[in-house]
XYZ file of C-alpha atoms in Angstrom:
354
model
C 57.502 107.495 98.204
C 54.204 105.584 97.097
C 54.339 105.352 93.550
C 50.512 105.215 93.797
C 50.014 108.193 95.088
C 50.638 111.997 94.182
C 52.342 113.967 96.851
C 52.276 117.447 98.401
C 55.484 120.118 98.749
C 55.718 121.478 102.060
C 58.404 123.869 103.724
C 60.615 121.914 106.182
C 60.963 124.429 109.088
C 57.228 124.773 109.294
C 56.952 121.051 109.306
C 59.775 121.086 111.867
C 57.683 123.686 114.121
C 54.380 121.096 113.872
C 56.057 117.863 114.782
C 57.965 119.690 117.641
C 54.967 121.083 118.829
C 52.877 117.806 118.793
C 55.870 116.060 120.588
C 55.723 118.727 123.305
C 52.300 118.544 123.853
C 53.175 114.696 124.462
C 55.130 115.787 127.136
C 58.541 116.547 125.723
C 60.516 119.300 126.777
C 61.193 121.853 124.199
C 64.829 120.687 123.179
C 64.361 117.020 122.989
C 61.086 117.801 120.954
C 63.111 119.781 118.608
C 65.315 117.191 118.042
C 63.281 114.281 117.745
C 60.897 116.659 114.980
C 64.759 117.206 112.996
C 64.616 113.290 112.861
C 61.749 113.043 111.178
C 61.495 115.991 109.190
C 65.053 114.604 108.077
C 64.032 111.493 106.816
C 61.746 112.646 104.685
C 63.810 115.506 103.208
C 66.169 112.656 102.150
C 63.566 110.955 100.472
C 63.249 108.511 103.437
C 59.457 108.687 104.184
C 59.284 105.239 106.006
C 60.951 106.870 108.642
C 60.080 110.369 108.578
C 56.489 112.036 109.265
C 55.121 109.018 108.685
C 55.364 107.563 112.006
C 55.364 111.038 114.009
C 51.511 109.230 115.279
C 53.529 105.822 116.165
C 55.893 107.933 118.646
C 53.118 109.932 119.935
C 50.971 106.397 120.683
C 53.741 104.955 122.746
C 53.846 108.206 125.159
C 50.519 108.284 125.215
C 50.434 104.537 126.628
C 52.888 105.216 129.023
C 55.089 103.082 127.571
C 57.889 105.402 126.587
C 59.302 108.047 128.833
C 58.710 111.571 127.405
C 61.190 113.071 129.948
C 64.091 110.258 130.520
C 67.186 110.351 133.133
C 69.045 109.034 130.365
C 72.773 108.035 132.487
C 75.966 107.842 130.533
C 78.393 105.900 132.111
C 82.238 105.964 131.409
C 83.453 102.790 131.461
C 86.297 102.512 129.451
C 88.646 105.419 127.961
C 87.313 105.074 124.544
C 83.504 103.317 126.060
C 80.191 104.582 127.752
C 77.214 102.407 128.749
C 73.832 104.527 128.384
C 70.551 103.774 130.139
C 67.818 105.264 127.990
C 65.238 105.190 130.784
C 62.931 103.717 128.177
C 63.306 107.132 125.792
C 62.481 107.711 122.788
C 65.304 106.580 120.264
C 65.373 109.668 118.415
C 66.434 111.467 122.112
C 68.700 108.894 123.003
C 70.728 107.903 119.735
C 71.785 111.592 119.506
C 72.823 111.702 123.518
C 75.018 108.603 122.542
C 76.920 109.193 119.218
C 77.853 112.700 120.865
C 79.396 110.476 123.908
C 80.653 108.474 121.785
C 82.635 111.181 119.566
C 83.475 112.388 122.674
C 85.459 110.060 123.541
C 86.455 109.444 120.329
C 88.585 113.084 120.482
C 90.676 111.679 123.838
C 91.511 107.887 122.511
C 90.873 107.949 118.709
C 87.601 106.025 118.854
C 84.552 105.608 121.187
C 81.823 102.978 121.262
C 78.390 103.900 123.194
C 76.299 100.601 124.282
C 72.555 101.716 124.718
C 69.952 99.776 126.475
C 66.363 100.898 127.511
C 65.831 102.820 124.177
C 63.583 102.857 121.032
C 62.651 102.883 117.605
C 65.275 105.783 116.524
C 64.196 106.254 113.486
C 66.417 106.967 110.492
C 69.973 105.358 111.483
C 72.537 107.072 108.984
C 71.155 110.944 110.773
C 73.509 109.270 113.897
C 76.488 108.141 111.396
C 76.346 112.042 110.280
C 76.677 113.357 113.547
C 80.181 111.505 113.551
C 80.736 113.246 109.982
C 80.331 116.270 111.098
C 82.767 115.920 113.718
C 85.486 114.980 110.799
C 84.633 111.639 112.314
C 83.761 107.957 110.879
C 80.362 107.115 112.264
C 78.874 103.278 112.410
C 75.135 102.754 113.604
C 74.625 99.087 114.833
C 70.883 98.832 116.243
C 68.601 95.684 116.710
C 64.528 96.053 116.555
C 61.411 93.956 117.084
C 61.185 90.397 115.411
C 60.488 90.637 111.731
C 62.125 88.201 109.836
C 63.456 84.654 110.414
C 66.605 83.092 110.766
C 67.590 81.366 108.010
C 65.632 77.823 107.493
C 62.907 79.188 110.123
C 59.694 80.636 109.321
C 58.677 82.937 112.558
C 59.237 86.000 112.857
C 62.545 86.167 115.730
C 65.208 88.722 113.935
C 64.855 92.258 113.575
C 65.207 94.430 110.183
C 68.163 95.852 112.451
C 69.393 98.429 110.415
C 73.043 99.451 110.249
C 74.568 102.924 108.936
C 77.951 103.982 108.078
C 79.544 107.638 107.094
C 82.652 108.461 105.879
C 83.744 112.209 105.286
C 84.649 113.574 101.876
C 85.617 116.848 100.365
C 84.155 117.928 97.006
C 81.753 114.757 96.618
C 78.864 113.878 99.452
C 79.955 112.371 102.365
C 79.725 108.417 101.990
C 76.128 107.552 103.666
C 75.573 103.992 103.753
C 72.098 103.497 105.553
C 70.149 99.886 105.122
C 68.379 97.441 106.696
C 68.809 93.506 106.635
C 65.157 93.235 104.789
C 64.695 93.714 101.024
C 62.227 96.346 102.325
C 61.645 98.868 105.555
C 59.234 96.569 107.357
C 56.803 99.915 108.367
C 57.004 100.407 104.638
C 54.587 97.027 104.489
C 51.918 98.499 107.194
C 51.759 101.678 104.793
C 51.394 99.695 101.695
C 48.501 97.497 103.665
C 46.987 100.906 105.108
C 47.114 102.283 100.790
C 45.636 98.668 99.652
C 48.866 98.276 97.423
C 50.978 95.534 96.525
C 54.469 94.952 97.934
C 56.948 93.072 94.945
C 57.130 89.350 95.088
C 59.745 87.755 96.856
C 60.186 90.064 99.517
C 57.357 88.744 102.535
C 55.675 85.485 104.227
C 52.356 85.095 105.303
C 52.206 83.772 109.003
C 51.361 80.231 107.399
C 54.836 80.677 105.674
C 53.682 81.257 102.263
C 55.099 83.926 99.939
C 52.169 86.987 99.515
C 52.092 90.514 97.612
C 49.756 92.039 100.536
C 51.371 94.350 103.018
C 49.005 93.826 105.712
C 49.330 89.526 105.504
C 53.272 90.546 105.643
C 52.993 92.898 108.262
C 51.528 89.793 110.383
C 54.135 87.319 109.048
C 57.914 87.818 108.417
C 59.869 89.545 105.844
C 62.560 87.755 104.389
C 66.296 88.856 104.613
C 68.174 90.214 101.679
C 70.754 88.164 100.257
C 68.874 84.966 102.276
C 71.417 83.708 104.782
C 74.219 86.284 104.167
C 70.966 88.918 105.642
C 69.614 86.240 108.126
C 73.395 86.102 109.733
C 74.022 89.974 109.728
C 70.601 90.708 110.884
C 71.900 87.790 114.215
C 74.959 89.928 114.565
C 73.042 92.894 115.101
C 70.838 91.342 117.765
C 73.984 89.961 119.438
C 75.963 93.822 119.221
C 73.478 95.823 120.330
C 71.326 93.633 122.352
C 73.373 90.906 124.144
C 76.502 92.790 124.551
C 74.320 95.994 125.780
C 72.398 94.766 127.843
C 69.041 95.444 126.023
C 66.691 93.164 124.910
C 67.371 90.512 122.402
C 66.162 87.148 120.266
C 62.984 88.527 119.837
C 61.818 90.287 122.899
C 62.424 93.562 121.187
C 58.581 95.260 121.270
C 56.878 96.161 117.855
C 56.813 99.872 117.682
C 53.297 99.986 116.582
C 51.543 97.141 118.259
C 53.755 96.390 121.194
C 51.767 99.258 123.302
C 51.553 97.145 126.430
C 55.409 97.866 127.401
C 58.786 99.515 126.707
C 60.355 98.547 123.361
C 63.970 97.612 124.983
C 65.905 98.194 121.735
C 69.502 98.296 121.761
C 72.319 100.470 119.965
C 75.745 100.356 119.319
C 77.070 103.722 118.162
C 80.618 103.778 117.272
C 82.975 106.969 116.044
C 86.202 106.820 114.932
C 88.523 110.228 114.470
C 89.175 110.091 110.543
C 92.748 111.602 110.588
C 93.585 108.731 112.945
C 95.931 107.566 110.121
C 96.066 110.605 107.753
C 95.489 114.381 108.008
C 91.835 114.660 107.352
C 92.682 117.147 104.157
C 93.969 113.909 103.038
C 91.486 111.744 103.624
C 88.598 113.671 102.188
C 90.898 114.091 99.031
C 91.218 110.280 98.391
C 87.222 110.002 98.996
C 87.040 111.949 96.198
C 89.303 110.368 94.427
C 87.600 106.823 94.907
C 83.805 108.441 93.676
C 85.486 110.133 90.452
C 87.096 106.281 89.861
C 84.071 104.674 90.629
C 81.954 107.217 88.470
C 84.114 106.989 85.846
C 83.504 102.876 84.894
C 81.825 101.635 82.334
C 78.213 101.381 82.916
C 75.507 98.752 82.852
C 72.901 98.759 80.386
C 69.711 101.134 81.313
C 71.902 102.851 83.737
C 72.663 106.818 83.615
C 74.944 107.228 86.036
C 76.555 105.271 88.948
C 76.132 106.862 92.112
C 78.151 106.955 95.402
C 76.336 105.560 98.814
C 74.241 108.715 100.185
C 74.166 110.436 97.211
C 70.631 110.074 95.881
C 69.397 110.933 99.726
C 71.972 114.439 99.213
C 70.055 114.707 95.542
C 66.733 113.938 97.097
C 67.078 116.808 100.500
C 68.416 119.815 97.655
C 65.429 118.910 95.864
C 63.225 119.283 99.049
C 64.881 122.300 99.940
C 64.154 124.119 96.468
C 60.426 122.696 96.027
C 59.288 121.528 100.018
C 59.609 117.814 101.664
C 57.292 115.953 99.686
C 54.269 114.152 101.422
C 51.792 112.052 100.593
C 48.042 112.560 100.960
C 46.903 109.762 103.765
C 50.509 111.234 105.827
C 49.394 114.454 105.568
C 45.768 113.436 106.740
C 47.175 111.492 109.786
C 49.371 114.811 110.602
C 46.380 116.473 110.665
C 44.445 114.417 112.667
C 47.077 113.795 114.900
C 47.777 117.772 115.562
C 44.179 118.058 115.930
C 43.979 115.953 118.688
C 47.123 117.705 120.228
C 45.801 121.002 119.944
C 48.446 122.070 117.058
C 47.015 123.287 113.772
C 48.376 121.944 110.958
C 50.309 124.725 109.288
C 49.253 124.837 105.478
C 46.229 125.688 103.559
């Protein structure tokens, strides 16, 4: 969340109820509006806002183009024991990524694991919510997706490599569930069209101009590249990503993804690789959660850094973050809440607060 900027509390089911409505009147039918509002709502009752609420008006611009389908034939094909190949029909992400990971667990209960390829899909928004639907299933879940060129290979200056974020979850027992959720940038790129949109600064370091040269200002970044984390180590992981879920898919790849935002002139192409693996493949799953446990409380239980309170497990401050939503509302800023707003306006949904 903007640190310049106070936010708002608001209940998430009502929220829930206002995205799903504005998604319908988009041309969604009432389940897959439902669950593409839980995505976002989601996100930002984690603490996630980059991909919650936030880009509910994104979504709604690329049905409104024409250039995502608001009622796919999404086709799951079996083609392998533990493998499906989905064709998104140019869906939303958030309806397709769901439709996937449950094929994928799927087959996951007859051979142990499953792997769903996805091509013709979207901008799915927050990847770990797919990695939990394996979780829930007393499954492993890994999220493999590529996106729309943001950052460069490493030595290059255009923009050819997506952010590409990748998600993993783990079940536990007592402790959270491990959540590992993160992209290949230093920084959510739509986080940099938000800072550009607030006038604020982004941190040094993290961004290029289009001329190449390092810049603080979210909109110059927006329309140049943002640099990988960890410089090549990013710039080769972010490559994998383009060459699991793009090449091998059969989705778009080296940079013909389309920008969510701006790419409004044709289907986005973005590729997934959803993968679930049973977690009592080796061990009874009693077992397994145990030792989870086990490895927080040893990890916990180090000697920590200076400055630092307490060492936390991966997913944890997103588990702290959605109790704290839960007892006080999902927290929103003032220009998201505006946007919602306007955006329900237009739809014909009020917008459900005072």
């Amino acid at each position: 969340m903007s640190a310049g900027q106070q936010h708002g509390r608001f209940e998430a089911p009502a929220l829930m109820r206002f995205a799903a409505d504005v998604f319908a009147a988009h041309g969604l039918a009432g389940p897959d509006a439902h669950t593409a509002a839980h995505a976002l709502v989601e996100a930002d009752r984690r603490g996630v806002w980059s991909h919650g609420l936030a880009r509910l008006s994104m979504y709604c611009g690329r049905l409104a183009a024409g250039v995502a389908t608001a009622r796919p034939r999404i086709v799951i094909d079996r083609v392998a024991p533990a493998g499906v190949h989905v064709d998104g029909d140019d869906g939303l992400g958030l309806i397709v990524a769901p439709l996937a990971m449950d094929a994928a667990i799927a087959c996951a209960r007859e051979a142990g694991i499953g792997v769903a390829g996805v091509r013709r899909s979207g901008h799915f928004g927050m990847a770990g919510l797919y990695a939990d639907q394996a979780v829930a299933a007393g499954m492993v879940g890994m999220v493999f997706t590529n996106a729309s060129p943001a950052l460069p290979p490493h030595g290059a200056m255009a923009p050819f490599l997506g952010t590409s974020p990748l998600a993993v979850g783990i079940p536990a027992g007592d402790v959270a569930p491990f959540g590992l959720d993160m992209a290949m940038s230093h920084l959510a790129r739509g986080k940099l069209k938000f800072a550009a949109r607030r006038g604020e600064p982004i941190p040094p370091g993290l961004a290029l101009d289009r001329h190449g040269r390092p810049t603080t200002d979210g909109a110059e970044a927006f329309e140049g590249v943002v640099l990988p984390f960890g410089g090549v180590k990013g710039a080769g992981l972010s490559w994998m990503m383009d060459a699991l879920a793009g090449v091998l898919t059969g989705a778009a790849f080296g940079g013909d993804v389309a920008n969510p935002f701006t790419g409004t002139d044709r289907p986005q192409g973005t590729g997934h690789l959803l993968i679930a693996l049973r977690a009592d493949l080796f061990l009874p799953l009693e077992e397994v959660r145990a030792r989870m446990d086990e490895l927080a409380r040893r990890a916990k239980a180090l000697p920590r850094a200076d400055g630092v309170e307490e060492v936390l497990s991966p997913g944890e401050p997103e588990a702290r973050r959605a109790a704290q939503s839960d007892a006080l509302g999902v927290p929103l800023t003032p220009d998201i809440v505006a946007d919602l707003r306007e955006l329900g306006a237009k739809a014909g949904v009020a917008w459900p607060f005072p």
